[in-house]
Amino acid sequence: MSGSTRGFLGRRPPTGNPLLPPGQYDVGDGWPVLTAEPTPRIATDTWSITVDGEVEQPSAWNWDEAHALPDAEYRGAIHCVTTWSKFDTRFGGVSVDSLLDVAKPRPEGRFVMATSSTGYTTNLRMEDVTGGKAWIVWEFDGKPLTAEHGGPVRMLVPHLYFWKSAKWISKLTVRTEDRPGFWEQRGYHDQGDPWTQQRYQGD
Ligand SMILES: Nc1nc2c(c(=O)[nH]1)N[C@H]1C(S)=C(S)[C@@H](COP(=O)(O)O)O[C@H]1N2
Ligand SMILES: [Mo]
């Protein structure tokens, strides 16, 4: 996908912002809160993340164990399907690759369902959460991630529309088949690539 992005950038008119996907606007310094459910207050000493499903080694990490994994950072933009994009974000946590290295997905496990402790779910393809493209994050701009933005820990999949970035993440389930999550059952796209405007099923 980075290849097609480069090709796309090469064809952009010089006046447009080449980092803004089609149909998006730059929200600036703000950061809208979008949540379909009440914001939970989750203590770090009770938080954990589980990786289960089609894996050789179902695994779970508590707060300290997750922090003992190699630090990873994302710097860049995020894109919401409601058309705002936010540039120059900086998130800190760990790569999803670090969790999957331990859990070892089986070859037939080609999809991942992200589940939040609130019950929110969103489905992703394995290739969209591996290879340094997805994170489990607890810091924004060097500070603890606030509860309304998914703290203490959320998923971050910044190359896809932001509904794929489950707030209050608690579980990643590796699956052999793709099943729709919360918004996908309500008509949103199974993949959600902002560069090709995969907003709704059929896009
Ligand atoms: N658990 C949970 N995660 C969620 C949501 C939600 O309602 N519940 N909303 C999604 C949507 S539609 C978006 S755009 C982003 C919004 O994240 P933000 O509030 O930090 O901007 O979170 C996504 N993750
Ligand atoms: Mo959204």
Tab-separated table of C-alpha atoms and ligand atoms in Angstrom:
chain	number	residue	atom	x	y	z
A	1	MET	CA	0.000	0.000	0.000
A	2	SER	CA	2.901	2.397	0.560
A	3	GLY	CA	3.727	1.793	-3.113
A	4	SER	CA	0.305	2.892	-4.318
A	5	THR	CA	0.425	5.867	-1.930
A	6	ARG	CA	3.684	7.020	-3.496
A	7	GLY	CA	2.168	6.714	-6.967
A	8	PHE	CA	-0.833	8.698	-5.841
A	9	LEU	CA	1.317	11.452	-4.347
A	10	GLY	CA	3.165	11.756	-7.624
A	11	ARG	CA	-0.072	12.603	-9.419
A	12	ARG	CA	-1.358	15.163	-6.887
A	13	PRO	CA	-1.696	18.750	-8.081
A	14	PRO	CA	0.979	20.906	-6.404
A	15	THR	CA	-1.625	23.030	-4.597
A	16	GLY	CA	-3.216	20.199	-2.582
A	17	ASN	CA	-1.831	18.751	0.644
A	18	PRO	CA	-0.378	15.437	-0.586
A	19	LEU	CA	-0.644	13.983	2.927
A	20	LEU	CA	-4.413	14.526	3.081
A	21	PRO	CA	-6.450	11.566	1.770
A	22	PRO	CA	-9.324	12.423	-0.611
A	23	GLY	CA	-12.431	13.830	1.069
A	24	GLN	CA	-10.567	14.702	4.297
A	25	TYR	CA	-9.789	18.070	5.925
A	26	ASP	CA	-7.039	19.042	8.379
A	27	VAL	CA	-8.590	19.439	11.836
A	28	GLY	CA	-5.527	21.310	13.118
A	29	ASP	CA	-4.561	21.155	16.785
A	30	GLY	CA	-7.887	19.777	17.972
A	31	TRP	CA	-8.681	16.139	18.495
A	32	PRO	CA	-12.389	15.254	18.309
A	33	VAL	CA	-13.693	12.532	20.628
A	34	LEU	CA	-15.889	9.940	18.885
A	35	THR	CA	-17.346	7.172	20.989
A	36	ALA	CA	-20.465	5.070	20.587
A	37	GLU	CA	-20.484	4.145	24.272
A	38	PRO	CA	-19.871	5.570	27.749
A	39	THR	CA	-16.191	6.217	28.537
A	40	PRO	CA	-14.953	3.560	30.976
A	41	ARG	CA	-12.437	4.347	33.732
A	42	ILE	CA	-9.902	1.521	33.654
A	43	ALA	CA	-7.141	1.350	36.270
A	44	THR	CA	-3.721	0.412	34.927
A	45	ASP	CA	-3.314	-2.242	37.643
A	46	THR	CA	-6.379	-4.131	36.400
A	47	TRP	CA	-5.748	-3.614	32.662
A	48	SER	CA	-4.509	-6.468	30.478
A	49	ILE	CA	-4.404	-7.454	26.835
A	50	THR	CA	-4.989	-10.978	25.538
A	51	VAL	CA	-4.084	-12.503	22.173
A	52	ASP	CA	-6.131	-15.627	21.464
A	53	GLY	CA	-7.858	-17.534	18.661
A	54	GLU	CA	-5.830	-19.172	15.878
A	55	VAL	CA	-2.461	-18.857	17.626
A	56	GLU	CA	0.053	-21.420	18.856
A	57	GLN	CA	0.476	-19.698	22.210
A	58	PRO	CA	-2.540	-17.823	23.592
A	59	SER	CA	-0.989	-15.040	25.683
A	60	ALA	CA	-1.845	-12.154	27.993
A	61	TRP	CA	0.121	-9.169	29.278
A	62	ASN	CA	-0.661	-6.965	32.249
A	63	TRP	CA	0.468	-3.317	32.464
A	64	ASP	CA	4.012	-4.099	33.663
A	65	GLU	CA	4.467	-6.992	31.253
A	66	ALA	CA	3.304	-4.893	28.295
A	67	HIS	CA	5.719	-2.122	29.297
A	68	ALA	CA	8.583	-4.647	29.381
A	69	LEU	CA	8.132	-5.233	25.619
A	70	PRO	CA	10.277	-3.125	23.243
A	71	ASP	CA	9.078	0.516	23.114
A	72	ALA	CA	7.621	1.611	19.809
A	73	GLU	CA	6.444	4.995	18.586
A	74	TYR	CA	4.193	6.253	15.806
A	75	ARG	CA	4.556	9.771	14.421
A	76	GLY	CA	2.224	10.900	11.699
A	77	ALA	CA	-1.384	11.459	10.729
A	78	ILE	CA	-4.676	9.847	11.744
A	79	HIS	CA	-7.802	9.886	9.561
A	80	CYS	CA	-11.423	9.628	10.742
A	81	VAL	CA	-14.191	8.504	8.373
A	82	THR	CA	-16.188	11.580	9.486
A	83	THR	CA	-13.596	13.461	7.307
A	84	TRP	CA	-11.189	14.958	9.829
A	85	SER	CA	-7.509	14.158	9.651
A	86	LYS	CA	-5.012	15.117	12.321
A	87	PHE	CA	-1.335	15.590	11.461
A	88	ASP	CA	1.885	15.283	13.459
A	89	THR	CA	0.504	12.993	16.132
A	90	ARG	CA	2.962	11.145	18.359
A	91	PHE	CA	1.875	7.958	20.123
A	92	GLY	CA	3.972	5.682	22.350
A	93	GLY	CA	3.460	2.035	23.256
A	94	VAL	CA	4.420	-1.256	21.636
A	95	SER	CA	4.089	-2.716	18.176
A	96	VAL	CA	1.348	-5.314	17.638
A	97	ASP	CA	4.178	-7.335	16.049
A	98	SER	CA	5.718	-7.746	19.529
A	99	LEU	CA	2.523	-9.381	20.826
A	100	LEU	CA	2.096	-11.601	17.763
A	101	ASP	CA	5.764	-12.702	17.925
A	102	VAL	CA	4.899	-14.330	21.250
A	103	ALA	CA	1.414	-15.622	20.381
A	104	LYS	CA	2.470	-16.959	16.939
A	105	PRO	CA	-0.594	-16.820	14.659
A	106	ARG	CA	-1.213	-19.986	12.663
A	107	PRO	CA	-0.793	-19.534	8.870
A	108	GLU	CA	-4.562	-19.850	8.354
A	109	GLY	CA	-5.175	-17.035	10.871
A	110	ARG	CA	-5.501	-14.265	8.290
A	111	PHE	CA	-7.817	-11.906	10.204
A	112	VAL	CA	-7.825	-10.228	13.604
A	113	MET	CA	-10.783	-9.029	15.660
A	114	ALA	CA	-9.898	-6.245	18.081
A	115	THR	CA	-12.162	-6.187	21.148
A	116	SER	CA	-12.452	-3.404	23.720
A	117	SER	CA	-13.331	-3.913	27.363
A	118	THR	CA	-16.559	-1.992	26.567
A	119	GLY	CA	-17.594	-4.628	24.004
A	120	TYR	CA	-16.678	-2.549	20.901
A	121	THR	CA	-15.159	-4.679	18.146
A	122	THR	CA	-13.489	-4.003	14.797
A	123	ASN	CA	-12.141	-6.485	12.244
A	124	LEU	CA	-8.779	-6.196	10.518
A	125	ARG	CA	-6.718	-8.184	8.041
A	126	MET	CA	-3.542	-9.743	9.457
A	127	GLU	CA	-1.453	-7.789	6.926
A	128	ASP	CA	-2.920	-4.534	8.270
A	129	VAL	CA	-1.709	-5.171	11.831
A	130	THR	CA	1.736	-6.674	11.095
A	131	GLY	CA	4.942	-5.295	9.612
A	132	GLY	CA	5.117	-2.173	11.822
A	133	LYS	CA	1.665	-0.830	10.848
A	134	ALA	CA	-0.256	-1.207	14.127
A	135	TRP	CA	0.412	-0.384	17.767
A	136	ILE	CA	-0.997	-0.771	21.261
A	137	VAL	CA	-0.479	2.719	22.705
A	138	TRP	CA	-0.610	4.323	26.179
A	139	GLU	CA	1.030	7.687	25.469
A	140	PHE	CA	0.054	10.657	23.328
A	141	ASP	CA	2.552	13.510	22.971
A	142	GLY	CA	4.631	11.978	25.755
A	143	LYS	CA	1.754	11.984	28.243
A	144	PRO	CA	-0.592	9.201	29.408
A	145	LEU	CA	-3.418	8.630	26.916
A	146	THR	CA	-6.599	10.133	28.371
A	147	ALA	CA	-9.673	7.987	29.035
A	148	GLU	CA	-11.829	9.716	26.397
A	149	HIS	CA	-9.219	8.882	23.735
A	150	GLY	CA	-9.078	5.236	24.803
A	151	GLY	CA	-6.707	5.308	27.758
A	152	PRO	CA	-5.109	3.686	29.490
A	153	VAL	CA	-4.446	1.660	26.303
A	154	ARG	CA	-5.911	1.767	22.784
A	155	MET	CA	-5.169	0.197	19.439
A	156	LEU	CA	-3.618	2.419	16.762
A	157	VAL	CA	-3.848	1.480	13.069
A	158	PRO	CA	-3.139	4.883	11.519
A	159	HIS	CA	-3.039	3.796	7.853
A	160	LEU	CA	-6.758	2.885	8.118
A	161	TYR	CA	-9.775	5.014	9.091
A	162	PHE	CA	-9.719	5.657	12.798
A	163	TRP	CA	-12.727	3.483	13.701
A	164	LYS	CA	-10.273	0.561	13.243
A	165	SER	CA	-8.263	1.931	16.203
A	166	ALA	CA	-10.221	0.376	19.079
A	167	LYS	CA	-10.167	2.432	22.258
A	168	TRP	CA	-9.811	0.601	25.634
A	169	ILE	CA	-8.338	-2.395	23.811
A	170	SER	CA	-8.443	-5.664	25.742
A	171	LYS	CA	-8.162	-8.492	23.207
A	172	LEU	CA	-6.920	-9.427	19.752
A	173	THR	CA	-8.474	-12.613	18.395
A	174	VAL	CA	-6.830	-14.237	15.392
A	175	ARG	CA	-9.381	-15.786	13.033
A	176	THR	CA	-9.457	-17.853	9.862
A	177	GLU	CA	-12.365	-15.861	8.428
A	178	ASP	CA	-13.327	-12.174	8.395
A	179	ARG	CA	-16.353	-11.323	10.549
A	180	PRO	CA	-17.670	-7.769	10.803
A	181	GLY	CA	-17.124	-5.724	13.982
A	182	PHE	CA	-19.350	-3.059	15.542
A	183	TRP	CA	-19.307	-0.425	12.773
A	184	GLU	CA	-18.746	-2.973	10.000
A	185	GLN	CA	-22.066	-4.632	10.960
A	186	ARG	CA	-23.609	-1.167	10.568
A	187	GLY	CA	-22.364	-0.699	7.017
A	188	TYR	CA	-18.764	0.467	7.349
A	189	HIS	CA	-16.049	-1.110	5.219
A	190	ASP	CA	-14.178	-4.257	6.283
A	191	GLN	CA	-10.767	-2.757	5.391
A	192	GLY	CA	-11.146	1.044	5.643
A	193	ASP	CA	-8.273	2.407	3.541
A	194	PRO	CA	-8.603	6.234	3.527
A	195	TRP	CA	-6.555	6.648	0.321
A	196	THR	CA	-9.121	4.699	-1.717
A	197	GLN	CA	-12.031	5.978	0.431
A	198	GLN	CA	-13.167	2.588	1.693
A	199	ARG	CA	-15.800	4.196	3.901
A	200	TYR	CA	-18.819	1.913	3.443
A	201	GLN	CA	-19.342	-1.718	2.427
A	202	GLY	CA	-19.092	-1.797	-1.360
A	203	ASP	CA	-16.733	1.225	-1.653
B	1	LIG	N1	-14.001	1.103	22.147
B	1	LIG	C1	-14.250	1.978	21.168
B	1	LIG	N2	-13.278	2.276	20.297
B	1	LIG	C2	-13.506	3.165	19.323
B	1	LIG	C3	-14.774	3.788	19.158
B	1	LIG	C4	-15.789	3.447	20.080
B	1	LIG	O1	-16.936	3.916	20.018
B	1	LIG	N3	-15.479	2.542	21.078
B	1	LIG	N4	-14.982	4.687	18.135
B	1	LIG	C5	-14.099	4.579	16.977
B	1	LIG	C6	-14.214	5.707	16.075
B	1	LIG	S1	-15.549	5.752	15.025
B	1	LIG	C7	-13.228	6.654	15.969
B	1	LIG	S2	-13.261	7.858	14.788
B	1	LIG	C8	-12.113	6.687	16.946
B	1	LIG	C9	-12.150	8.002	17.666
B	1	LIG	O2	-11.066	8.090	18.547
B	1	LIG	P1	-10.902	9.450	19.348
B	1	LIG	O3	-12.165	9.650	20.147
B	1	LIG	O4	-9.697	9.252	20.201
B	1	LIG	O5	-10.721	10.527	18.339
B	1	LIG	O6	-12.174	5.638	17.905
B	1	LIG	C10	-12.638	4.415	17.399
B	1	LIG	N5	-12.504	3.439	18.448
B	2	MO	MO	-14.987	7.466	13.423
